[in-house]
Tab-separated table of C-alpha atoms and ligand atoms in Angstrom:
chain	number	residue	atom	x	y	z
A	1	MET	CA	18.001	-0.219	-11.465
A	2	PHE	CA	14.851	-0.910	-9.550
A	3	HIS	CA	12.898	0.752	-6.733
A	4	LEU	CA	12.441	-0.477	-3.162
A	5	ALA	CA	9.614	0.398	-0.805
A	6	TRP	CA	8.287	-0.855	2.507
A	7	PHE	CA	4.755	-1.954	3.360
A	8	THR	CA	3.613	-1.889	6.962
A	9	ASN	CA	0.876	-0.838	9.315
A	10	PRO	CA	0.738	0.900	12.663
A	11	ARG	CA	-0.234	-2.006	14.830
A	12	ALA	CA	1.487	-4.618	16.985
A	13	HIS	CA	3.838	-6.733	14.877
A	14	GLY	CA	5.556	-9.969	15.727
A	15	TRP	CA	2.465	-10.835	17.702
A	16	THR	CA	0.569	-13.902	16.561
A	17	ALA	CA	-2.211	-15.961	17.992
A	18	ASN	CA	0.518	-18.493	18.815
A	19	GLY	CA	2.324	-15.980	20.991
A	20	ALA	CA	4.975	-13.410	20.266
A	21	ASP	CA	7.661	-14.070	17.682
A	22	ARG	CA	10.861	-14.828	19.589
A	23	TRP	CA	12.535	-11.771	18.030
A	24	ALA	CA	9.703	-9.289	18.546
A	25	GLY	CA	10.987	-8.201	21.944
A	26	ASN	CA	9.307	-5.217	23.525
A	27	ASP	CA	7.957	-3.866	20.254
A	28	ILE	CA	4.696	-5.704	20.749
A	29	LEU	CA	4.062	-3.668	23.924
A	30	PRO	CA	1.242	-1.162	23.396
A	31	GLU	CA	3.440	1.737	24.519
A	32	ARG	CA	6.068	0.848	21.924
A	33	TRP	CA	3.843	0.749	18.845
A	34	GLN	CA	0.941	3.013	19.880
A	35	THR	CA	3.386	5.867	20.488
A	36	LEU	CA	4.998	5.020	17.108
A	37	ASP	CA	8.425	4.505	18.706
A	38	PHE	CA	9.074	1.384	16.666
A	39	LEU	CA	7.722	2.930	13.453
A	40	LYS	CA	9.917	5.991	13.879
A	41	ASP	CA	13.029	3.812	14.218
A	42	MET	CA	11.915	1.789	11.204
A	43	ALA	CA	11.383	4.885	9.049
A	44	ARG	CA	14.845	6.227	9.886
A	45	GLN	CA	16.402	2.892	8.955
A	46	LEU	CA	14.480	2.723	5.673
A	47	GLU	CA	15.723	6.194	4.865
A	48	SER	CA	19.323	5.130	5.551
A	49	ALA	CA	18.765	2.334	3.047
A	50	CYS	CA	17.383	4.911	0.533
A	51	PHE	CA	13.950	3.344	0.106
A	52	ASP	CA	11.527	5.295	-2.105
A	53	PHE	CA	8.755	5.207	0.466
A	54	ILE	CA	7.048	3.578	3.398
A	55	MET	CA	3.427	2.638	2.719
A	56	ILE	CA	1.010	2.638	5.636
A	57	GLU	CA	-1.781	0.107	5.191
A	58	ASP	CA	-5.168	0.749	6.746
A	59	HIS	CA	-8.658	-0.499	7.429
A	60	VAL	CA	-10.945	2.005	9.090
A	61	VAL	CA	-12.725	-0.387	11.463
A	62	LEU	CA	-12.016	-3.551	13.430
A	63	THR	CA	-12.825	-6.738	11.605
A	64	ASN	CA	-15.818	-8.729	12.800
A	65	ASP	CA	-13.450	-11.674	13.279
A	66	LYS	CA	-13.169	-11.580	17.081
A	67	GLN	CA	-10.190	-13.947	17.088
A	68	ASN	CA	-7.922	-11.646	15.046
A	69	LEU	CA	-8.588	-8.101	16.206
A	70	GLU	CA	-6.035	-5.526	15.071
A	71	PRO	CA	-6.291	-2.122	16.744
A	72	ARG	CA	-4.214	0.506	14.954
A	73	ILE	CA	-3.258	4.183	14.730
A	74	ASP	CA	-4.669	6.539	12.082
A	75	PRO	CA	-2.319	6.737	9.052
A	76	MET	CA	-2.610	10.522	8.643
A	77	ILE	CA	-1.170	10.898	12.135
A	78	VAL	CA	1.525	8.344	11.359
A	79	MET	CA	2.569	10.205	8.211
A	80	SER	CA	2.715	13.507	10.100
A	81	VAL	CA	4.857	12.041	12.862
A	82	LEU	CA	7.190	10.214	10.452
A	83	SER	CA	7.599	13.375	8.389
A	84	GLN	CA	9.277	14.940	11.386
A	85	VAL	CA	11.851	12.192	11.985
A	86	THR	CA	12.890	11.720	8.331
A	87	ARG	CA	14.009	14.041	5.527
A	88	ARG	CA	13.890	12.050	2.309
A	89	LEU	CA	11.720	8.955	2.728
A	90	GLY	CA	8.389	9.075	0.848
A	91	LEU	CA	5.311	8.650	3.067
A	92	ILE	CA	2.256	6.993	1.553
A	93	GLY	CA	-0.890	6.642	3.654
A	94	THR	CA	-3.944	4.536	2.867
A	95	PHE	CA	-7.225	6.456	2.821
A	96	SER	CA	-10.539	5.092	1.706
A	97	SER	CA	-12.405	6.928	-1.039
A	98	SER	CA	-15.588	5.773	0.704
A	99	PHE	CA	-15.161	7.430	4.060
A	100	TYR	CA	-13.434	10.781	3.677
A	101	PRO	CA	-15.130	13.902	2.341
A	102	PRO	CA	-12.935	14.826	-0.672
A	103	PHE	CA	-12.292	18.363	0.544
A	104	LEU	CA	-11.072	17.170	3.947
A	105	LEU	CA	-8.838	14.489	2.460
A	106	ALA	CA	-7.341	16.816	-0.179
A	107	ARG	CA	-6.628	19.342	2.561
A	108	GLN	CA	-5.021	16.834	4.912
A	109	ILE	CA	-2.804	15.200	2.289
A	110	ALA	CA	-1.708	18.607	0.947
A	111	SER	CA	-0.907	19.576	4.545
A	112	VAL	CA	1.247	16.473	5.021
A	113	ASP	CA	2.952	17.293	1.712
A	114	HIS	CA	3.811	20.712	3.142
A	115	VAL	CA	5.108	19.514	6.491
A	116	SER	CA	7.145	16.750	4.822
A	117	ARG	CA	8.436	19.109	2.080
A	118	GLY	CA	7.044	17.090	-0.786
A	119	ARG	CA	7.024	13.492	0.377
A	120	ALA	CA	3.311	12.669	0.722
A	121	GLY	CA	1.376	10.041	-1.202
A	122	TRP	CA	-2.122	8.562	-1.025
A	123	ASN	CA	-2.869	4.865	-1.406
A	124	VAL	CA	-6.433	4.952	-2.714
A	125	VAL	CA	-8.617	2.096	-1.497
A	126	THR	CA	-12.366	1.848	-1.996
A	127	SER	CA	-13.200	-0.452	1.012
A	128	SER	CA	-15.612	-3.314	0.613
A	129	GLU	CA	-16.628	-3.861	4.246
A	130	ASP	CA	-20.285	-3.183	5.005
A	131	TRP	CA	-19.549	-2.865	8.719
A	132	ALA	CA	-17.244	0.046	7.871
A	133	ALA	CA	-20.127	1.657	5.969
A	134	ARG	CA	-22.282	1.264	9.070
A	135	ALA	CA	-19.601	2.834	11.263
A	136	PHE	CA	-19.830	5.878	9.006
A	137	GLY	CA	-23.619	6.039	9.126
A	138	ARG	CA	-24.530	4.174	5.950
A	139	ASP	CA	-26.273	0.831	5.457
A	140	LYS	CA	-23.809	-0.883	3.152
A	141	GLN	CA	-21.076	-0.329	0.629
A	142	PRO	CA	-21.879	0.239	-3.064
A	143	PRO	CA	-21.078	-2.634	-5.470
A	144	HIS	CA	-17.441	-3.284	-6.487
A	145	ASP	CA	-17.262	-1.459	-9.823
A	146	GLU	CA	-19.377	1.457	-8.664
A	147	ARG	CA	-16.939	2.022	-5.793
A	148	TYR	CA	-14.220	2.558	-8.399
A	149	ALA	CA	-16.523	4.978	-10.309
A	150	ILE	CA	-17.052	6.944	-7.068
A	151	ALA	CA	-13.283	6.969	-6.435
A	152	ASP	CA	-12.621	8.048	-10.024
A	153	GLU	CA	-14.861	11.089	-9.644
A	154	MET	CA	-13.301	11.828	-6.254
A	155	LEU	CA	-9.836	11.837	-7.829
A	156	ASP	CA	-11.013	14.281	-10.499
A	157	LEU	CA	-12.289	16.602	-7.769
A	158	ILE	CA	-9.240	16.236	-5.529
A	159	LYS	CA	-6.853	16.936	-8.395
A	160	GLN	CA	-8.803	20.146	-9.118
A	161	LEU	CA	-8.548	21.103	-5.456
A	162	TRP	CA	-4.786	20.497	-5.471
A	163	ASP	CA	-4.374	22.378	-8.762
A	164	ALA	CA	-6.388	25.442	-7.788
A	165	TRP	CA	-3.523	27.430	-6.263
A	166	GLU	CA	-0.729	28.977	-8.276
A	167	GLU	CA	2.825	28.261	-7.233
A	168	ASP	CA	3.732	31.415	-5.335
A	169	PRO	CA	0.615	33.184	-4.074
A	170	PHE	CA	2.300	35.095	-1.274
A	171	GLU	CA	2.029	38.868	-1.645
A	172	MET	CA	3.189	39.674	1.924
A	173	SER	CA	2.776	43.379	1.342
A	174	ALA	CA	2.470	45.846	4.176
A	175	GLU	CA	1.124	48.338	1.620
A	176	THR	CA	-1.828	46.228	0.447
A	177	GLY	CA	-2.183	44.587	3.840
A	178	ARG	CA	-2.484	41.245	2.075
A	179	TYR	CA	-0.513	38.137	2.860
A	180	VAL	CA	-1.928	36.246	-0.127
A	181	ASP	CA	-2.654	37.604	-3.612
A	182	PRO	CA	-6.368	36.864	-4.203
A	183	THR	CA	-5.807	36.450	-7.953
A	184	LYS	CA	-3.465	33.491	-7.418
A	185	PHE	CA	-6.054	30.781	-7.021
A	186	ARG	CA	-9.031	29.492	-8.961
A	187	GLU	CA	-12.435	29.428	-7.305
A	188	PHE	CA	-14.664	26.667	-8.595
A	189	GLU	CA	-17.754	24.638	-7.882
A	190	PHE	CA	-17.685	20.902	-8.490
A	191	GLU	CA	-20.976	19.172	-9.138
A	192	GLY	CA	-20.537	15.485	-9.976
A	193	LYS	CA	-22.721	12.411	-9.840
A	194	TYR	CA	-21.349	11.446	-6.401
A	195	HIS	CA	-19.524	14.484	-5.019
A	196	ARG	CA	-20.116	18.216	-4.624
A	197	SER	CA	-17.576	20.731	-3.429
A	198	LEU	CA	-16.381	24.296	-3.562
A	199	GLY	CA	-12.724	25.090	-4.162
A	200	PRO	CA	-10.039	26.181	-3.524
A	201	LEU	CA	-8.558	24.593	-0.420
A	202	ASN	CA	-7.319	26.799	2.392
A	203	VAL	CA	-3.966	25.047	1.998
A	204	THR	CA	-1.710	26.560	-0.657
A	205	ARG	CA	-0.161	24.521	-3.450
A	206	SER	CA	1.963	21.845	-1.825
A	207	PRO	CA	5.581	21.115	-2.815
A	208	GLN	CA	4.629	18.261	-5.147
A	209	GLY	CA	1.555	20.065	-6.457
A	210	ARG	CA	-0.206	16.777	-6.605
A	211	PRO	CA	0.976	14.339	-3.924
A	212	ALA	CA	1.721	10.922	-5.448
A	213	ILE	CA	-1.220	8.570	-6.041
A	214	CYS	CA	-0.817	4.896	-5.259
A	215	GLN	CA	-3.264	2.068	-5.916
A	216	ALA	CA	-3.423	-1.703	-5.598
A	217	GLY	CA	-6.494	-2.992	-7.410
A	218	SER	CA	-6.093	-5.955	-9.705
A	219	SER	CA	-9.629	-6.523	-11.082
A	220	PRO	CA	-10.315	-5.019	-14.530
A	221	ALA	CA	-11.971	-1.958	-12.900
A	222	GLY	CA	-9.100	-1.668	-10.389
A	223	ARG	CA	-6.407	-1.877	-13.062
A	224	ASP	CA	-8.172	0.714	-15.164
A	225	PHE	CA	-8.461	3.080	-12.225
A	226	ALA	CA	-4.771	2.569	-11.398
A	227	ALA	CA	-3.723	3.104	-15.019
A	228	LYS	CA	-5.664	6.359	-15.186
A	229	HIS	CA	-4.608	7.938	-11.898
A	230	SER	CA	-1.620	6.256	-10.257
A	231	ASP	CA	2.029	7.114	-9.939
A	232	VAL	CA	2.708	3.865	-8.060
A	233	ILE	CA	0.827	0.613	-8.551
A	234	LEU	CA	1.161	-2.181	-6.010
A	235	CYS	CA	0.835	-5.723	-7.236
A	236	SER	CA	0.346	-8.943	-5.369
A	237	THR	CA	-0.444	-12.218	-7.023
A	238	PHE	CA	-1.407	-13.478	-3.558
A	239	GLY	CA	1.009	-16.365	-3.465
A	240	ARG	CA	0.916	-17.278	-7.142
A	241	ASN	CA	4.670	-17.539	-7.381
A	242	SER	CA	5.053	-16.611	-11.007
A	243	VAL	CA	7.249	-14.137	-12.842
A	244	PRO	CA	5.097	-14.455	-16.020
A	245	ALA	CA	1.983	-13.452	-13.998
A	246	LEU	CA	3.819	-10.330	-12.780
A	247	LYS	CA	4.956	-9.500	-16.281
A	248	GLU	CA	1.407	-9.927	-17.561
A	249	PHE	CA	0.163	-7.533	-14.845
A	250	ARG	CA	2.746	-4.857	-15.620
A	251	ASP	CA	2.310	-5.143	-19.385
A	252	ASP	CA	-1.458	-4.882	-18.974
A	253	ILE	CA	-1.172	-1.778	-16.762
A	254	ARG	CA	1.165	-0.164	-19.271
A	255	GLU	CA	-1.232	-0.869	-22.129
A	256	ARG	CA	-4.109	0.597	-20.145
A	257	MET	CA	-2.014	3.704	-19.392
A	258	VAL	CA	-1.445	4.231	-23.111
A	259	ARG	CA	-5.222	3.942	-23.638
A	260	HIS	CA	-5.645	6.697	-21.042
A	261	GLY	CA	-3.200	8.857	-22.981
A	262	ARG	CA	-0.382	8.442	-20.452
A	263	ASP	CA	3.277	7.583	-20.891
A	264	PRO	CA	3.602	4.139	-19.244
A	265	ASP	CA	6.905	5.130	-17.646
A	266	GLU	CA	4.987	7.688	-15.555
A	267	ALA	CA	3.878	4.945	-13.131
A	268	LYS	CA	5.967	2.408	-11.264
A	269	VAL	CA	4.633	-1.087	-10.672
A	270	MET	CA	5.923	-2.502	-7.396
A	271	PHE	CA	5.661	-6.205	-6.594
A	272	LEU	CA	4.896	-7.308	-3.061
A	273	ILE	CA	7.556	-9.631	-1.589
A	274	SER	CA	8.491	-11.029	1.831
A	275	PRO	CA	11.992	-12.489	1.468
A	276	VAL	CA	12.983	-15.079	4.058
A	277	LEU	CA	16.744	-15.025	4.624
A	278	GLY	CA	19.162	-17.422	6.279
A	279	ASP	CA	22.861	-18.209	6.406
A	280	THR	CA	22.187	-21.220	4.207
A	281	LEU	CA	19.327	-22.216	1.925
A	282	ALA	CA	18.370	-24.949	4.375
A	283	ALA	CA	18.240	-22.482	7.281
A	284	ALA	CA	16.109	-20.061	5.264
A	285	GLN	CA	13.804	-22.854	4.127
A	286	HIS	CA	13.398	-23.997	7.726
A	287	ARG	CA	12.363	-20.464	8.751
A	288	TYR	CA	9.959	-20.223	5.845
A	289	ASP	CA	8.344	-23.516	6.819
A	290	GLU	CA	7.958	-22.200	10.367
A	291	ILE	CA	6.415	-18.953	9.169
A	292	VAL	CA	3.866	-20.497	6.828
A	293	GLY	CA	3.256	-23.569	8.993
A	294	MET	CA	-0.427	-24.305	9.345
A	295	THR	CA	-1.219	-24.568	13.028
A	296	PRO	CA	-4.956	-24.430	13.762
A	297	THR	CA	-4.663	-20.783	14.857
A	298	ILE	CA	-2.770	-19.809	11.690
A	299	LEU	CA	-5.404	-21.590	9.625
A	300	ALA	CA	-8.130	-19.646	11.475
A	301	GLN	CA	-6.234	-16.395	10.798
A	302	ARG	CA	-5.986	-17.136	7.094
A	303	LEU	CA	-9.657	-18.017	6.822
A	304	GLY	CA	-10.397	-14.787	8.713
A	305	ARG	CA	-8.278	-12.780	6.273
A	306	LEU	CA	-10.006	-14.370	3.281
A	307	THR	CA	-13.364	-13.516	4.814
A	308	LEU	CA	-12.271	-9.928	5.502
A	309	HIS	CA	-10.959	-9.407	1.983
A	310	THR	CA	-13.789	-11.064	0.090
A	311	GLY	CA	-16.928	-10.581	2.148
A	312	LEU	CA	-17.656	-14.330	1.815
A	313	ASP	CA	-17.740	-16.694	4.791
A	314	TRP	CA	-14.906	-19.126	4.025
A	315	THR	CA	-15.504	-21.243	7.122
A	316	LYS	CA	-18.484	-22.817	5.374
A	317	PHE	CA	-16.318	-24.497	2.696
A	318	ASP	CA	-14.825	-27.986	3.131
A	319	LEU	CA	-11.092	-27.490	3.662
A	320	ASP	CA	-10.209	-30.783	1.996
A	321	ALA	CA	-12.442	-30.501	-1.070
A	322	PRO	CA	-11.160	-28.930	-4.305
A	323	PHE	CA	-10.876	-25.150	-4.128
A	324	PRO	CA	-14.417	-23.653	-4.341
A	325	ASP	CA	-15.513	-22.555	-7.791
A	326	ILE	CA	-16.227	-18.892	-7.094
A	327	ASP	CA	-16.541	-16.352	-9.881
A	328	PRO	CA	-14.184	-13.466	-8.916
A	329	ALA	CA	-16.548	-10.968	-10.557
A	330	SER	CA	-19.304	-12.025	-8.126
A	331	VAL	CA	-17.225	-10.931	-5.112
A	332	GLU	CA	-17.781	-7.458	-3.648
A	333	GLY	CA	-14.379	-7.472	-1.919
A	334	PHE	CA	-10.930	-8.035	-3.488
A	335	GLN	CA	-11.705	-9.596	-6.864
A	336	GLY	CA	-8.061	-9.876	-7.894
A	337	PHE	CA	-7.327	-11.811	-4.701
A	338	VAL	CA	-9.963	-14.437	-5.508
A	339	ALA	CA	-8.854	-14.653	-9.162
A	340	SER	CA	-5.244	-15.224	-8.112
A	341	ILE	CA	-5.804	-17.921	-5.505
A	342	LYS	CA	-8.210	-19.622	-7.862
A	343	ALA	CA	-5.586	-19.602	-10.624
A	344	LYS	CA	-3.016	-20.943	-8.161
A	345	ALA	CA	-5.358	-23.761	-7.102
A	346	LYS	CA	-6.155	-24.767	-10.677
A	347	GLY	CA	-4.033	-27.910	-10.573
A	348	GLY	CA	-6.591	-29.500	-8.207
A	349	GLN	CA	-5.444	-27.922	-4.918
A	350	THR	CA	-7.775	-28.123	-1.954
A	351	LEU	CA	-8.687	-25.024	0.039
A	352	ARG	CA	-6.332	-26.221	2.816
A	353	GLU	CA	-3.452	-26.596	0.334
A	354	ALA	CA	-4.148	-23.203	-1.206
A	355	LEU	CA	-4.085	-21.642	2.273
A	356	SER	CA	-0.877	-23.380	3.253
A	357	GLU	CA	1.206	-21.106	1.016
A	358	GLN	CA	2.223	-17.646	2.093
A	359	GLU	CA	-0.666	-16.037	0.380
A	360	THR	CA	-0.117	-12.327	0.095
A	361	THR	CA	3.097	-11.949	-1.848
A	362	SER	CA	4.100	-12.224	-5.478
A	363	LEU	CA	7.393	-14.088	-5.531
A	364	LYS	CA	8.618	-16.698	-3.120
A	365	LEU	CA	12.124	-15.531	-2.153
A	366	ILE	CA	13.965	-17.883	0.193
A	367	GLY	CA	17.707	-18.253	0.688
A	368	THR	CA	20.913	-16.478	1.540
A	369	PRO	CA	21.044	-12.726	0.797
A	370	GLU	CA	23.088	-13.513	-2.344
A	371	MET	CA	20.508	-16.025	-3.587
A	372	VAL	CA	17.613	-13.646	-2.967
A	373	ALA	CA	19.473	-10.755	-4.645
A	374	ASP	CA	20.042	-13.023	-7.680
A	375	GLN	CA	16.346	-13.876	-7.847
A	376	MET	CA	15.252	-10.247	-7.518
A	377	GLU	CA	17.673	-9.194	-10.236
A	378	ALA	CA	16.529	-11.986	-12.573
A	379	ALA	CA	12.834	-11.305	-11.955
A	380	ILE	CA	13.099	-7.595	-12.739
A	381	ALA	CA	15.188	-8.326	-15.825
A	382	GLU	CA	12.479	-10.659	-17.108
A	383	ILE	CA	9.512	-8.490	-16.117
A	384	GLY	CA	11.060	-5.240	-17.339
A	385	GLY	CA	10.621	-3.172	-14.104
A	386	ASP	CA	9.934	-1.432	-11.773
A	387	GLY	CA	10.627	-2.562	-8.212
A	388	PHE	CA	9.565	-4.307	-5.009
A	389	LEU	CA	7.356	-3.469	-2.073
A	390	MET	CA	8.671	-5.358	0.936
A	391	HIS	CA	6.437	-6.760	3.606
A	392	ALA	CA	8.039	-8.272	6.673
A	393	ARG	CA	6.602	-11.419	8.008
A	394	PRO	CA	6.880	-11.174	10.903
A	395	LEU	CA	8.046	-7.591	11.320
A	396	THR	CA	10.794	-7.450	13.921
A	397	ARG	CA	14.019	-5.497	14.329
A	398	ARG	CA	15.850	-8.656	13.352
A	399	TYR	CA	13.934	-8.856	10.055
A	400	LEU	CA	14.647	-5.187	9.357
A	401	ALA	CA	18.367	-5.714	10.017
A	402	GLU	CA	18.498	-8.757	7.768
A	403	ILE	CA	16.917	-6.872	4.879
A	404	LEU	CA	18.414	-3.418	5.380
A	405	ASP	CA	21.902	-4.428	6.568
A	406	GLY	CA	22.165	-7.747	4.720
A	407	LEU	CA	20.225	-7.792	1.456
A	408	VAL	CA	20.057	-4.100	0.476
A	409	PRO	CA	23.830	-3.423	0.602
A	410	LEU	CA	24.323	-6.358	-1.779
A	411	LEU	CA	21.781	-4.889	-4.191
A	412	GLN	CA	23.479	-1.505	-3.842
A	413	LYS	CA	26.895	-3.001	-4.535
A	414	ARG	CA	25.548	-4.485	-7.738
A	415	GLY	CA	24.162	-1.072	-8.724
A	416	LEU	CA	20.608	-2.427	-8.775
A	417	VAL	CA	19.129	-0.005	-6.232
A	418	ARG	CA	20.041	3.524	-5.178
A	419	SER	CA	22.774	4.217	-2.620
A	420	THR	CA	21.930	7.904	-2.218
A	421	TYR	CA	18.750	9.850	-2.893
A	422	GLU	CA	18.807	11.761	-6.163
A	423	THR	CA	15.979	14.088	-5.110
A	424	THR	CA	14.062	15.314	-2.087
A	425	THR	CA	10.457	14.493	-3.059
A	426	LEU	CA	8.513	11.267	-3.402
A	427	ARG	CA	7.628	12.047	-7.010
A	428	GLY	CA	11.304	12.763	-7.594
A	429	HIS	CA	12.371	9.393	-6.163
A	430	LEU	CA	9.837	7.576	-8.340
A	431	ALA	CA	10.867	9.418	-11.488
A	432	ALA	CA	14.627	9.112	-10.870
A	433	PHE	CA	14.965	5.949	-12.973
B	501	LIG	C1	0.100	-4.437	-1.528
B	501	LIG	C2	-1.343	-4.198	-1.282
B	501	LIG	C3	-1.727	-3.318	-0.283
B	501	LIG	C4	-3.068	-3.056	-0.013
B	501	LIG	N1	-3.399	-2.225	1.008
B	501	LIG	C5	-4.712	-2.049	1.324
B	501	LIG	C6	-5.083	-1.270	2.445
B	501	LIG	O1	-4.253	-0.706	3.140
B	501	LIG	N2	-6.396	-1.151	2.741
B	501	LIG	C7	-7.376	-1.749	1.984
B	501	LIG	O2	-8.553	-1.590	2.302
B	501	LIG	N3	-7.038	-2.479	0.900
B	501	LIG	C8	-5.742	-2.654	0.574
B	501	LIG	N4	-5.405	-3.420	-0.510
B	501	LIG	C9	-6.458	-3.938	-1.367
B	501	LIG	C10	-6.595	-3.167	-2.651
B	501	LIG	O3	-6.793	-1.792	-2.430
B	501	LIG	C11	-7.747	-3.708	-3.478
B	501	LIG	O4	-8.963	-3.489	-2.820
B	501	LIG	C12	-7.595	-5.160	-3.698
B	501	LIG	O5	-6.336	-5.429	-4.268
B	501	LIG	C13	-8.693	-5.716	-4.568
B	501	LIG	O6	-8.877	-4.944	-5.698
B	501	LIG	P1	-9.684	-5.528	-6.916
B	501	LIG	O7	-11.054	-5.892	-6.430
B	501	LIG	O8	-9.696	-4.409	-7.927
B	501	LIG	O9	-8.923	-6.730	-7.390
B	501	LIG	C14	-4.065	-3.693	-0.784
B	501	LIG	C15	-3.677	-4.573	-1.804
B	501	LIG	C16	-2.338	-4.834	-2.055
B	501	LIG	C17	-1.967	-5.779	-3.138
């Protein structure tokens, strides 16, 4: 069996610079997504399909790419709201280790774990954008590997904050007049290289104890961080459509986990996919071609995304020259992203050709639901585990219906994914198989 999860963000979907997707309907209206109406419907549907979790992507500031501005809603608020319209679905929010004081973040995530009865998770990102640093009163972001060192220390502190309370601290005694037994938590001072704090939290131990940790780095420092701390690891080969590359990633993470003294089965590696379905292969292929088609505005969007993720200005490169020879380790942004597109372009691709592929997923899945189910089954069998993180492109109610009412029931019928939840917590869902 394998796991399924959903990747999205609280912003207008189905909206492109070319106009709205013909199936996006009213969901692109500000009052439909900014009130989370669409997201609430989506979360309920994902829960009916027994997904492990919904993952809420985030960037804390607008990009400086004025053509592709993406206003959004804060993920902590989204998780809180979704926790109240679902009962089983895991809720993972993205929070940057660079911009939250550890005490505040530990407190908020533990609070969401309480109100969701054990379904909260944290996607740890370190954020490379200097303009985000400036929004938070700093000049610039620390270098790539140091950001992971800062996050590593933050995780050590946050785990101590989450661990400080014993399971049942409630005395509730009219005789002593105490609601909480003061011996049931550990007071401590944390003095690290980057962080200082005083525990415990004023939130008691949450249902999961430690909400699930999720991470998506693919550079050596990112993989090491993920192997040390994560319960879920998200993997994209950014368009390098290769099962061996996914297997290499998972095997490497598992080896690193062993080096950190962990059982590799403790973490699930989830591969990012955006299946494109149709009644026939030709119909699906036609839709795929439409989605990835390189109009000038789509090209500008992709260059903008590359610039956002890498911190380099990609508009200065010749689109029709061989892919630029950039050392991934010299990039302060997503190093794994650069390494992957560079590997993909190795056969002499130009920058334009490299951009013409759907660049953020791991496996190209195009066809009828049966064909895509076959490919997913074969890929997991070859890789060895653990599941898929689905990303709609574009995200519309039609896309949701195709996946959740078309593809997922087929996978369920084959016994490849769950048909009912085995447990009530996110950690429980992840550990179920
Ligand atoms: C599926 C997926 C989701 C991600 N979500 C976010 C996100 O919400 N916010 C963010 O700043 N970075 C996000 N990232 C980027 C990663 O956190 C990480 O910075 C990136 O993969 C580069 O890491 P590396 O330099 O270690 O290779 C995501 C990456 C992947 C593959």
